[in-house]
Short mmCIF file of C-alpha atoms in Angstrom, two decimals:
data_model
loop_
_atom_site.label_atom_id
_atom_site.label_comp_id
_atom_site.label_asym_id
_atom_site.label_seq_id
_atom_site.Cartn_x
_atom_site.Cartn_y
_atom_site.Cartn_z
CA MET A 1 21.53 -14.86 4.26
CA THR A 2 19.25 -17.60 5.44
CA ASN A 3 19.82 -21.14 4.44
CA ASP A 4 16.85 -21.65 2.18
CA ASN A 5 17.28 -24.68 0.05
CA SER A 6 13.57 -24.83 -0.51
CA TYR A 7 12.53 -22.01 -2.78
CA SER A 8 10.36 -19.55 -0.93
CA LEU A 9 6.75 -19.74 -2.00
CA THR A 10 6.45 -15.98 -1.88
CA SER A 11 5.48 -15.45 -5.46
CA PRO A 12 6.81 -12.65 -7.63
CA ILE A 13 3.25 -11.94 -8.68
CA ALA A 14 1.38 -12.11 -5.44
CA ALA A 15 -2.22 -11.42 -6.29
CA GLU A 16 -3.00 -12.19 -9.89
CA ILE A 17 -5.90 -10.09 -11.13
CA GLY A 18 -8.03 -10.69 -14.21
CA ILE A 19 -8.25 -8.37 -17.19
CA VAL A 20 -11.81 -7.35 -16.36
CA GLU A 21 -10.74 -6.39 -12.83
CA TYR A 22 -7.73 -4.56 -14.23
CA ARG A 23 -9.96 -2.52 -16.52
CA SER A 24 -12.26 -1.64 -13.63
CA VAL A 25 -9.32 -0.11 -11.73
CA ILE A 26 -8.26 1.92 -14.77
CA ARG A 27 -11.84 3.10 -15.28
CA ALA A 28 -12.25 4.13 -11.63
CA ILE A 29 -9.06 6.21 -11.75
CA SER A 30 -10.16 7.90 -14.94
CA GLU A 31 -13.65 8.68 -13.58
CA THR A 32 -12.39 9.97 -10.23
CA TYR A 33 -9.20 11.81 -11.11
CA GLY A 34 -9.19 12.19 -14.91
CA TYR A 35 -5.92 10.26 -15.29
CA ASP A 36 -6.18 8.09 -18.36
CA PHE A 37 -4.12 4.88 -18.12
CA SER A 38 -6.21 2.98 -20.66
CA GLU A 39 -3.44 3.10 -23.25
CA PHE A 40 -0.66 1.93 -20.97
CA ALA A 41 0.94 -1.43 -21.82
CA LEU A 42 -1.14 -4.13 -20.18
CA THR A 43 1.32 -6.67 -18.80
CA SER A 44 3.58 -4.29 -16.90
CA MET A 45 0.76 -2.04 -15.65
CA LYS A 46 -1.27 -5.01 -14.45
CA ARG A 47 1.76 -6.37 -12.64
CA ARG A 48 2.42 -3.07 -10.87
CA ILE A 49 -1.19 -2.89 -9.70
CA GLU A 50 -0.91 -6.49 -8.48
CA ASN A 51 2.27 -5.60 -6.60
CA PHE A 52 0.54 -2.62 -5.02
CA ILE A 53 -2.41 -4.75 -3.90
CA SER A 54 -0.09 -7.21 -2.21
CA ALA A 55 2.32 -4.61 -0.76
CA PHE A 56 -0.58 -2.72 0.83
CA ASN A 57 -2.32 -5.90 2.00
CA LEU A 58 -5.55 -5.14 0.18
CA ARG A 59 -8.14 -7.89 0.22
CA SER A 60 -9.42 -7.40 -3.29
CA VAL A 61 -9.57 -5.20 -6.36
CA GLU A 62 -12.82 -3.73 -4.99
CA ALA A 63 -10.99 -2.72 -1.82
CA LEU A 64 -8.33 -0.98 -3.92
CA ILE A 65 -10.92 0.89 -5.98
CA ASP A 66 -12.72 1.93 -2.83
CA ARG A 67 -9.57 3.36 -1.21
CA LEU A 68 -8.48 5.11 -4.41
CA LYS A 69 -11.84 6.80 -4.92
CA ASN A 70 -12.11 8.08 -1.36
CA ASP A 71 -8.56 9.01 -0.42
CA LYS A 72 -6.63 11.54 -2.51
CA GLN A 73 -3.43 11.05 -0.52
CA TYR A 74 -3.65 7.31 -1.04
CA PHE A 75 -4.05 7.91 -4.77
CA GLN A 76 -0.78 9.90 -4.77
CA THR A 77 0.98 7.00 -3.06
CA PHE A 78 -0.56 4.67 -5.62
CA LEU A 79 0.62 6.87 -8.51
CA LYS A 80 4.15 6.94 -7.16
CA SER A 81 4.34 3.21 -6.70
CA ILE A 82 3.04 2.37 -10.15
CA SER A 83 5.55 4.74 -11.80
CA VAL A 84 8.64 2.88 -12.91
CA GLU A 85 11.90 4.32 -11.64
CA SER A 86 14.94 4.35 -13.83
CA THR A 87 17.15 1.41 -13.06
CA GLU A 88 20.42 3.09 -12.18
CA MET A 89 22.64 6.09 -12.90
CA PHE A 90 24.78 6.13 -16.05
CA ARG A 91 22.72 3.30 -17.58
CA ASP A 92 24.33 2.56 -20.97
CA PRO A 93 27.67 4.31 -20.30
CA SER A 94 28.32 4.55 -24.04
CA PHE A 95 25.20 6.71 -24.41
CA TRP A 96 26.52 9.22 -21.88
CA ARG A 97 29.95 9.18 -23.52
CA THR A 98 28.32 9.95 -26.85
CA LEU A 99 26.50 12.85 -25.24
CA ARG A 100 29.65 14.25 -23.61
CA ASP A 101 32.00 13.75 -26.56
CA GLN A 102 29.76 14.41 -29.54
CA LEU A 103 26.20 15.57 -29.09
CA LEU A 104 26.53 18.22 -26.39
CA PRO A 105 29.55 19.94 -28.01
CA LEU A 106 27.60 19.97 -31.28
CA ILE A 107 24.53 21.54 -29.67
CA LEU A 108 26.65 24.10 -27.79
CA SER A 109 28.38 25.12 -31.00
CA LYS A 110 25.04 26.12 -32.51
CA VAL A 111 22.94 27.68 -29.76
CA ALA A 112 23.57 29.74 -26.65
CA ARG A 113 22.05 28.19 -23.53
CA PRO A 114 20.25 25.31 -25.22
CA ARG A 115 17.17 23.96 -23.48
CA VAL A 116 17.15 20.30 -22.40
CA TRP A 117 14.01 18.52 -21.24
CA PHE A 118 13.57 15.43 -19.06
CA PRO A 119 9.88 14.44 -19.30
CA THR A 120 8.13 12.51 -16.52
CA CYS A 121 10.94 12.23 -13.97
CA VAL A 122 10.33 9.62 -11.30
CA SER A 123 13.58 8.92 -9.44
CA GLY A 124 15.72 11.51 -11.24
CA ASP A 125 18.55 9.09 -12.06
CA GLU A 126 18.84 10.24 -15.66
CA LEU A 127 18.59 13.89 -14.61
CA TYR A 128 21.35 13.55 -12.00
CA THR A 129 23.50 11.61 -14.45
CA PHE A 130 23.13 14.38 -17.01
CA CYS A 131 24.01 17.03 -14.44
CA ILE A 132 27.13 15.08 -13.46
CA VAL A 133 28.14 14.90 -17.12
CA LEU A 134 27.69 18.68 -17.40
CA SER A 135 29.35 19.43 -14.09
CA GLU A 136 32.51 17.50 -14.95
CA SER A 137 32.79 19.47 -18.21
CA ASN A 138 31.99 22.81 -16.52
CA TRP A 139 28.84 23.08 -18.61
CA LEU A 140 26.25 23.29 -15.83
CA ASP A 141 25.46 26.96 -16.48
CA LYS A 142 25.60 26.57 -20.26
CA PHE A 143 22.31 24.62 -20.44
CA GLU A 144 18.77 25.39 -19.37
CA ILE A 145 17.37 22.18 -17.90
CA ILE A 146 13.68 21.50 -17.51
CA ALA A 147 12.43 18.45 -15.62
CA THR A 148 8.73 17.65 -15.61
CA TYR A 149 7.09 15.32 -13.12
CA SER A 150 3.53 14.22 -12.52
CA ASN A 151 3.72 13.25 -8.87
CA ASP A 152 4.63 15.43 -5.87
CA LEU A 153 6.32 12.51 -4.14
CA SER A 154 8.69 12.16 -7.09
CA LEU A 155 9.61 15.83 -6.89
CA LYS A 156 10.29 15.49 -3.18
CA GLN A 157 12.53 12.49 -3.73
CA ILE A 158 14.52 14.16 -6.51
CA GLN A 159 14.97 17.47 -4.70
CA SER A 160 16.09 15.79 -1.49
CA GLY A 161 18.88 13.95 -3.35
CA GLN A 162 17.68 10.68 -1.88
CA PHE A 163 18.96 7.65 -3.79
CA ASP A 164 18.11 3.96 -3.63
CA GLY A 165 21.28 2.36 -2.28
CA HIS A 166 20.58 -0.88 -4.18
CA LYS A 167 21.45 0.99 -7.36
CA TYR A 168 24.75 2.35 -6.10
CA ASP A 169 27.19 -0.40 -7.09
CA VAL A 170 25.86 -0.79 -10.61
CA SER A 171 25.82 3.00 -11.03
CA SER A 172 29.39 3.20 -9.84
CA ASP A 173 30.47 0.46 -12.29
CA ASN A 174 28.66 2.32 -15.06
CA TYR A 175 30.47 5.51 -14.13
CA GLU A 176 33.82 3.71 -14.45
CA ARG A 177 32.85 2.55 -17.94
CA TYR A 178 31.70 6.06 -18.78
CA GLN A 179 35.20 7.20 -17.85
CA GLY A 180 34.34 10.27 -15.82
CA ASN A 181 36.81 12.63 -14.20
CA GLY A 182 36.77 11.05 -10.77
CA LYS A 183 34.58 8.68 -8.83
CA ILE A 184 30.80 8.64 -8.67
CA ARG A 185 31.29 9.00 -4.90
CA ASP A 186 32.39 12.60 -5.57
CA HIS A 187 28.78 13.43 -6.49
CA PHE A 188 27.28 12.00 -3.33
CA ILE A 189 27.11 13.68 0.05
CA SER A 190 26.77 10.29 1.63
CA ALA A 191 27.24 6.90 0.04
CA GLU A 192 26.72 4.84 3.16
CA ILE A 193 23.52 3.72 4.82
CA LYS A 194 21.47 6.69 3.68
CA PHE A 195 22.51 7.45 0.15
CA GLN A 196 22.41 11.15 -0.66
CA ARG A 197 23.22 12.76 -3.96
CA ASN A 198 24.71 16.21 -4.07
CA THR A 199 21.68 18.42 -4.73
CA SER A 200 23.76 21.38 -5.85
CA LEU A 201 24.01 19.47 -9.15
CA ILE A 202 20.33 20.22 -9.80
CA LYS A 203 20.12 23.68 -8.27
CA ASN A 204 19.41 25.36 -11.62
CA VAL A 205 16.94 22.77 -12.89
CA HIS A 206 13.39 24.05 -13.48
CA PHE A 207 10.85 21.57 -12.17
CA ILE A 208 7.40 21.77 -13.72
CA LYS A 209 4.40 19.69 -12.76
CA GLN A 210 2.72 18.08 -15.73
CA ASN A 211 -0.21 15.71 -16.11
CA VAL A 212 0.11 12.38 -17.93
CA ASN A 213 -1.27 13.90 -21.14
CA PHE A 214 1.81 16.11 -21.64
CA ASP A 215 -0.17 19.35 -21.60
CA ASN A 216 1.89 22.52 -20.89
CA SER A 217 5.05 21.03 -22.44
CA PRO A 218 8.08 23.28 -22.95
CA THR A 219 8.83 24.61 -26.43
CA ASP A 220 11.97 25.21 -28.48
CA VAL A 221 13.78 22.34 -26.77
CA LYS A 222 17.15 21.32 -28.24
CA LEU A 223 17.44 17.94 -26.56
CA ILE A 224 14.86 15.63 -24.99
CA ILE A 225 16.04 12.65 -22.95
CA PHE A 226 13.17 10.18 -22.77
CA ARG A 227 14.71 6.76 -22.35
CA ASN A 228 12.83 3.59 -21.40
CA GLN A 229 9.60 5.37 -20.64
CA MET A 230 7.63 4.46 -23.75
CA LEU A 231 8.06 0.79 -22.79
CA TYR A 232 5.04 1.30 -20.56
CA PHE A 233 2.82 2.63 -23.34
CA THR A 234 0.87 0.83 -26.05
CA GLN A 235 1.90 1.73 -29.58
CA PRO A 236 -0.98 4.20 -30.16
CA LEU A 237 0.03 6.08 -27.00
CA GLN A 238 3.70 5.98 -28.01
CA ASP A 239 2.76 7.68 -31.28
CA LYS A 240 0.68 10.33 -29.51
CA VAL A 241 3.41 11.12 -27.00
CA LEU A 242 6.13 11.20 -29.66
CA THR A 243 4.05 13.66 -31.66
CA LYS A 244 3.86 15.93 -28.61
CA LEU A 245 7.58 15.65 -28.00
CA TYR A 246 8.21 16.40 -31.67
CA ASN A 247 6.19 19.59 -31.30
CA SER A 248 8.27 20.60 -28.28
CA LEU A 249 11.55 20.25 -30.13
CA GLY A 250 13.01 23.30 -31.79
CA GLN A 251 14.42 23.26 -35.32
CA GLY A 252 17.03 20.49 -35.61
CA GLY A 253 16.48 19.38 -32.01
CA PHE A 254 17.44 15.92 -30.77
CA ILE A 255 15.66 13.20 -28.84
CA ALA A 256 17.12 10.12 -27.17
CA ILE A 257 14.94 7.07 -26.46
CA GLY A 258 15.86 3.75 -24.82
CA VAL A 259 18.18 1.48 -26.79
CA LYS A 260 15.43 -1.13 -27.18
CA GLU A 261 12.59 1.29 -27.91
CA GLN A 262 11.29 2.13 -31.37
CA MET A 263 10.06 5.32 -32.98
CA GLY A 264 7.17 3.38 -34.50
CA MET A 265 4.79 4.82 -37.07
CA ILE A 266 5.97 8.39 -37.00
CA SER A 267 9.71 7.86 -37.15
CA SER A 268 10.44 8.32 -40.83
CA LYS A 269 8.15 11.31 -41.16
CA TYR A 270 9.43 13.23 -38.16
CA PHE A 271 12.86 11.99 -37.15
CA ARG A 272 16.15 10.82 -38.63
CA ALA A 273 18.43 8.48 -36.65
CA ILE A 274 21.84 10.06 -36.05
CA ASN A 275 23.15 7.32 -33.77
CA GLU A 276 21.46 3.96 -34.19
CA SER A 277 23.16 2.04 -31.39
CA GLU A 278 22.31 4.71 -28.80
CA ASN A 279 18.94 5.51 -30.38
CA ILE A 280 19.45 9.27 -30.78
CA PHE A 281 17.26 11.01 -33.37
CA LYS A 282 17.15 14.43 -34.96
CA LYS A 283 13.99 16.35 -35.78
CA ILE A 284 13.55 16.65 -39.53
CA MET B 1 10.57 -20.77 -23.69
CA ILE B 2 13.96 -21.57 -22.25
CA GLY B 3 15.44 -20.18 -19.04
CA GLY B 4 19.03 -20.63 -17.99
CA SER B 5 21.97 -19.09 -16.27
CA ALA B 6 25.50 -20.26 -15.47
CA GLY B 7 26.42 -23.26 -17.62
CA SER B 8 23.47 -22.95 -19.97
CA PHE B 9 25.21 -21.43 -22.98
CA GLN B 10 26.44 -24.71 -24.50
CA VAL B 11 23.05 -26.31 -23.93
CA VAL B 12 21.23 -23.46 -25.67
CA ALA B 13 23.76 -23.62 -28.50
CA SER B 14 23.13 -27.32 -29.06
CA ILE B 15 19.34 -26.85 -28.94
CA LEU B 16 19.47 -24.06 -31.52
CA GLY B 17 21.96 -26.00 -33.62
CA SER B 18 19.75 -29.04 -33.89
CA LEU B 19 16.65 -27.22 -35.20
CA PRO B 20 15.45 -27.74 -38.76
CA LYS B 21 15.88 -24.64 -40.96
CA ASN B 22 12.13 -24.44 -41.55
CA TYR B 23 11.27 -24.57 -37.84
CA GLU B 24 7.63 -23.56 -37.34
CA LEU B 25 7.66 -22.07 -33.83
CA PRO B 26 9.18 -19.09 -32.06
CA ILE B 27 11.71 -19.88 -29.33
CA PHE B 28 12.18 -17.51 -26.39
CA LEU B 29 15.45 -17.43 -24.50
CA CYS B 30 15.66 -15.79 -21.12
CA LEU B 31 19.27 -16.19 -20.02
CA HIS B 32 21.09 -14.37 -17.25
CA ARG B 33 23.83 -12.25 -18.74
CA LEU B 34 26.11 -9.34 -17.96
CA LYS B 35 23.89 -6.28 -17.89
CA HIS B 36 26.45 -3.88 -19.27
CA VAL B 37 27.39 -5.98 -22.30
CA ARG B 38 24.83 -5.13 -24.92
CA THR B 39 26.42 -6.74 -27.95
CA GLY B 40 28.13 -10.01 -28.75
CA PHE B 41 25.86 -12.59 -27.14
CA VAL B 42 23.29 -12.69 -29.91
CA GLU B 43 26.06 -12.82 -32.53
CA VAL B 44 27.73 -15.83 -30.87
CA LEU B 45 24.42 -17.67 -30.54
CA SER B 46 23.62 -16.90 -34.18
CA LEU B 47 26.76 -18.70 -35.28
CA LYS B 48 25.51 -21.90 -33.64
CA SER B 49 21.83 -21.58 -34.54
CA ALA B 50 19.94 -22.98 -37.51
CA ILE B 51 17.33 -20.18 -37.24
CA PRO B 52 17.85 -16.41 -36.83
CA VAL B 53 18.55 -15.21 -33.27
CA ILE B 54 17.14 -11.78 -32.44
CA GLU B 55 17.06 -9.47 -29.43
CA PRO B 56 13.57 -8.02 -29.77
CA TYR B 57 12.68 -4.37 -29.54
CA ASP B 58 9.82 -3.28 -27.31
CA LYS B 59 6.43 -4.13 -28.95
CA GLU B 60 8.14 -6.10 -31.73
CA PRO B 61 5.73 -8.65 -33.29
CA ILE B 62 6.55 -12.30 -32.59
CA LYS B 63 7.24 -14.39 -35.69
CA PRO B 64 7.65 -18.14 -36.09
CA GLY B 65 11.01 -19.69 -36.93
CA ARG B 66 13.04 -17.24 -34.84
CA ALA B 67 14.84 -17.47 -31.53
CA TYR B 68 14.34 -14.38 -29.39
CA LEU B 69 16.90 -13.55 -26.72
CA ALA B 70 15.93 -11.29 -23.80
CA PRO B 71 18.07 -8.12 -24.13
CA ALA B 72 20.59 -7.16 -21.44
CA ASN B 73 19.15 -5.24 -18.48
CA TYR B 74 15.50 -5.53 -19.61
CA HIS B 75 12.73 -7.87 -18.54
CA MET B 76 11.10 -9.56 -21.54
CA TYR B 77 7.33 -10.02 -21.31
CA ILE B 78 5.00 -11.68 -23.78
CA GLU B 79 2.17 -9.20 -24.37
CA LEU B 80 -1.34 -9.96 -25.61
CA GLY B 81 -1.57 -9.40 -29.38
CA ASN B 82 1.44 -11.55 -30.25
CA LYS B 83 4.21 -9.12 -29.37
CA PHE B 84 6.93 -8.44 -26.85
CA ALA B 85 6.90 -5.86 -24.13
CA LEU B 86 10.21 -4.97 -22.51
CA SER B 87 10.49 -3.50 -19.04
CA THR B 88 13.03 -1.85 -16.78
CA GLU B 89 11.14 -2.66 -13.59
CA ALA B 90 13.13 -3.75 -10.55
CA PRO B 91 15.13 -6.99 -10.76
CA LEU B 92 13.47 -10.12 -9.42
CA ASN B 93 15.67 -12.77 -7.74
CA HIS B 94 18.46 -10.26 -8.45
CA SER B 95 17.82 -10.80 -12.14
CA ARG B 96 16.85 -8.57 -15.01
CA PRO B 97 15.90 -10.25 -17.29
CA SER B 98 13.91 -12.36 -14.84
CA ILE B 99 13.11 -15.88 -16.02
CA ASP B 100 10.10 -16.00 -13.67
CA LEU B 101 8.55 -12.93 -15.29
CA SER B 102 9.14 -14.13 -18.84
CA PHE B 103 7.63 -17.51 -18.00
CA VAL B 104 4.60 -16.15 -16.15
CA THR B 105 3.70 -13.68 -18.90
CA ALA B 106 4.19 -16.34 -21.59
CA ALA B 107 2.06 -18.83 -19.63
CA GLN B 108 -0.79 -16.32 -19.39
CA VAL B 109 -0.76 -15.77 -23.15
CA TYR B 110 0.10 -19.20 -24.60
CA ARG B 111 -1.39 -21.41 -21.86
CA ASN B 112 -1.34 -25.10 -22.92
CA LYS B 113 0.64 -24.30 -26.06
CA LEU B 114 3.70 -23.25 -24.09
CA VAL B 115 6.68 -25.48 -23.41
CA GLY B 116 8.84 -24.21 -20.53
CA ILE B 117 12.39 -25.48 -20.11
CA ILE B 118 14.80 -24.76 -17.24
CA LEU B 119 18.51 -25.36 -17.80
CA SER B 120 21.70 -25.20 -15.78
CA GLY B 121 22.02 -22.16 -13.52
CA ALA B 122 23.30 -20.81 -10.25
CA ASN B 123 20.19 -19.31 -8.68
CA LYS B 124 16.52 -20.12 -8.22
CA ASP B 125 15.03 -17.83 -10.83
CA GLY B 126 12.62 -19.71 -13.10
CA ALA B 127 11.27 -22.21 -10.56
CA TYR B 128 8.16 -20.17 -9.82
CA GLY B 129 7.68 -19.35 -13.50
CA LEU B 130 7.87 -23.01 -14.50
CA LYS B 131 5.24 -23.86 -11.91
CA LYS B 132 2.97 -21.24 -13.48
CA VAL B 133 3.55 -22.77 -16.93
CA ALA B 134 2.27 -26.06 -15.52
CA GLU B 135 -0.72 -24.40 -13.84
CA TYR B 136 -1.76 -22.85 -17.15
CA GLY B 137 -1.62 -26.28 -18.81
CA GLY B 138 1.76 -25.98 -20.52
CA THR B 139 4.48 -28.62 -20.76
CA THR B 140 7.42 -28.37 -18.34
CA ILE B 141 10.90 -29.74 -18.82
CA VAL B 142 13.96 -29.53 -16.58
CA GLN B 143 17.49 -30.41 -17.63
CA ASP B 144 18.73 -33.42 -15.67
CA PRO B 145 20.69 -31.83 -12.78
CA ASN B 146 23.38 -34.52 -13.22
CA THR B 147 24.14 -33.05 -16.66
CA CYS B 148 24.26 -29.44 -15.41
CA GLU B 149 27.41 -27.43 -14.83
CA VAL B 150 25.53 -25.74 -11.97
CA ARG B 151 22.52 -27.59 -10.61
CA THR B 152 20.88 -24.98 -8.31
CA MET B 153 18.36 -23.71 -10.84
CA THR B 154 17.17 -27.11 -12.00
CA GLU B 155 16.92 -28.44 -8.44
CA ALA B 156 14.83 -25.44 -7.40
CA ALA B 157 12.53 -26.03 -10.38
CA LEU B 158 12.17 -29.73 -9.51
CA GLN B 159 11.35 -28.88 -5.89
CA MET B 160 8.47 -26.73 -7.05
CA GLY B 161 6.88 -29.85 -8.52
CA ASN B 162 4.72 -30.19 -11.63
CA VAL B 163 7.63 -31.07 -13.90
CA ASN B 164 6.64 -33.30 -16.84
CA HIS B 165 10.10 -34.34 -18.06
CA ILE B 166 13.64 -34.49 -16.75
CA PHE B 167 15.78 -34.70 -19.88
CA SER B 168 19.42 -34.94 -20.88
CA ILE B 169 20.79 -32.22 -23.17
CA ASP B 170 20.36 -34.39 -26.30
CA LYS B 171 16.83 -35.30 -25.32
CA ILE B 172 15.88 -31.63 -24.80
CA ALA B 173 17.36 -30.75 -28.20
CA SER B 174 15.46 -33.50 -30.04
CA PHE B 175 12.23 -32.74 -28.15
CA VAL B 176 12.38 -29.05 -29.13
CA ALA B 177 13.40 -29.83 -32.72
CA ASN B 178 10.40 -32.13 -33.15
CA LEU B 179 7.78 -29.69 -31.85
CA LYS B 180 5.24 -28.66 -34.46
CA ALA B 181 2.86 -25.73 -34.63
CA ILE B 182 -0.63 -26.74 -33.48
#
């Protein structure tokens, strides 16, 4: 630690961009690659673009647009860095306890090899957490797990088991509160310097590439885990995506969203809350 | 909007306790808290407060006469269109919720109508945000470091400059209670 009594002037929002400039980036991406980010929540999306501009030392918004239009590889890097990773493993330990002790036994009692879907995986923290929950109950081969992703770099990161070491301590504390069978360390090949998760946890997971519009979604899904991802959508987009997820769920299927997210307009028509504090809903 | 960390709970409680029941403005509270404790904080603050204390949901509309507390382990942004946007983006200054991010997003939306207040705390989160409040024409207040349990946060805010008032706890409470909707 340096002795810095004077607060560093490095600002958390390095290059503030205007709304008109922001819209011009979104438009350029849509025109060049067909990815539509126009209905993403403004404040967080704008901030992530600002962070990208400063992290990659770009002079201006025009310079960003220029690079994005002319360099496909650069666009992939951009996509990865504007996707929000999940914060940690075993976030909300009580949610995972509810899954292990109530919801998963209930689903298993009704269907053989129920299908579980993790849409839009970025860092795979929720996916790995789920697989640890299954593994410790000897349920890994009792579920069919589908993970969709929109960016090849995300897939690479998840399949390599690579884990951001900054998240390790909080994940380990969460695991203790979850009250697992052992230590979270047991599910890592290395928990020093280069943090590596045990990839045999995900060896049966089906990874499917999917665009941001949720085309080619799986069907007859019994459980969708989609927590803290709608935060980055405007309400109209939340409704559209929830409608698609609803259509992917089989009869009586379940969906979990983040504890501070809302079902919005379509909730009462399509879903019934079965656990309000953990935000788990059942398809009506 | 009020930011605070270690030693700010009693100050927030006395501010909320001194408000009139028919208070006309929304109050935003971005306080550092244990990320794994989801319940309890809002209930304790409610007991002391004259107006309802709420942890907003994502995209919840902002209403006057309520105190909104940033939920555990989420950043709380003020979004255009008079609503909240929550976020699980990386911590800033080791903090989620980050006071800087709440202040900056509020400053961009409310501009000269925003009052930013930094209370007692043990790190430097909020100093940059308060500076932004000033740059957008808002009013900035810092709790007198001599009245703080932990003075790091207020001293960092004062070093950033652009602070309109350095107030005691009572003075902050009466200032906030007397604010009217413009």
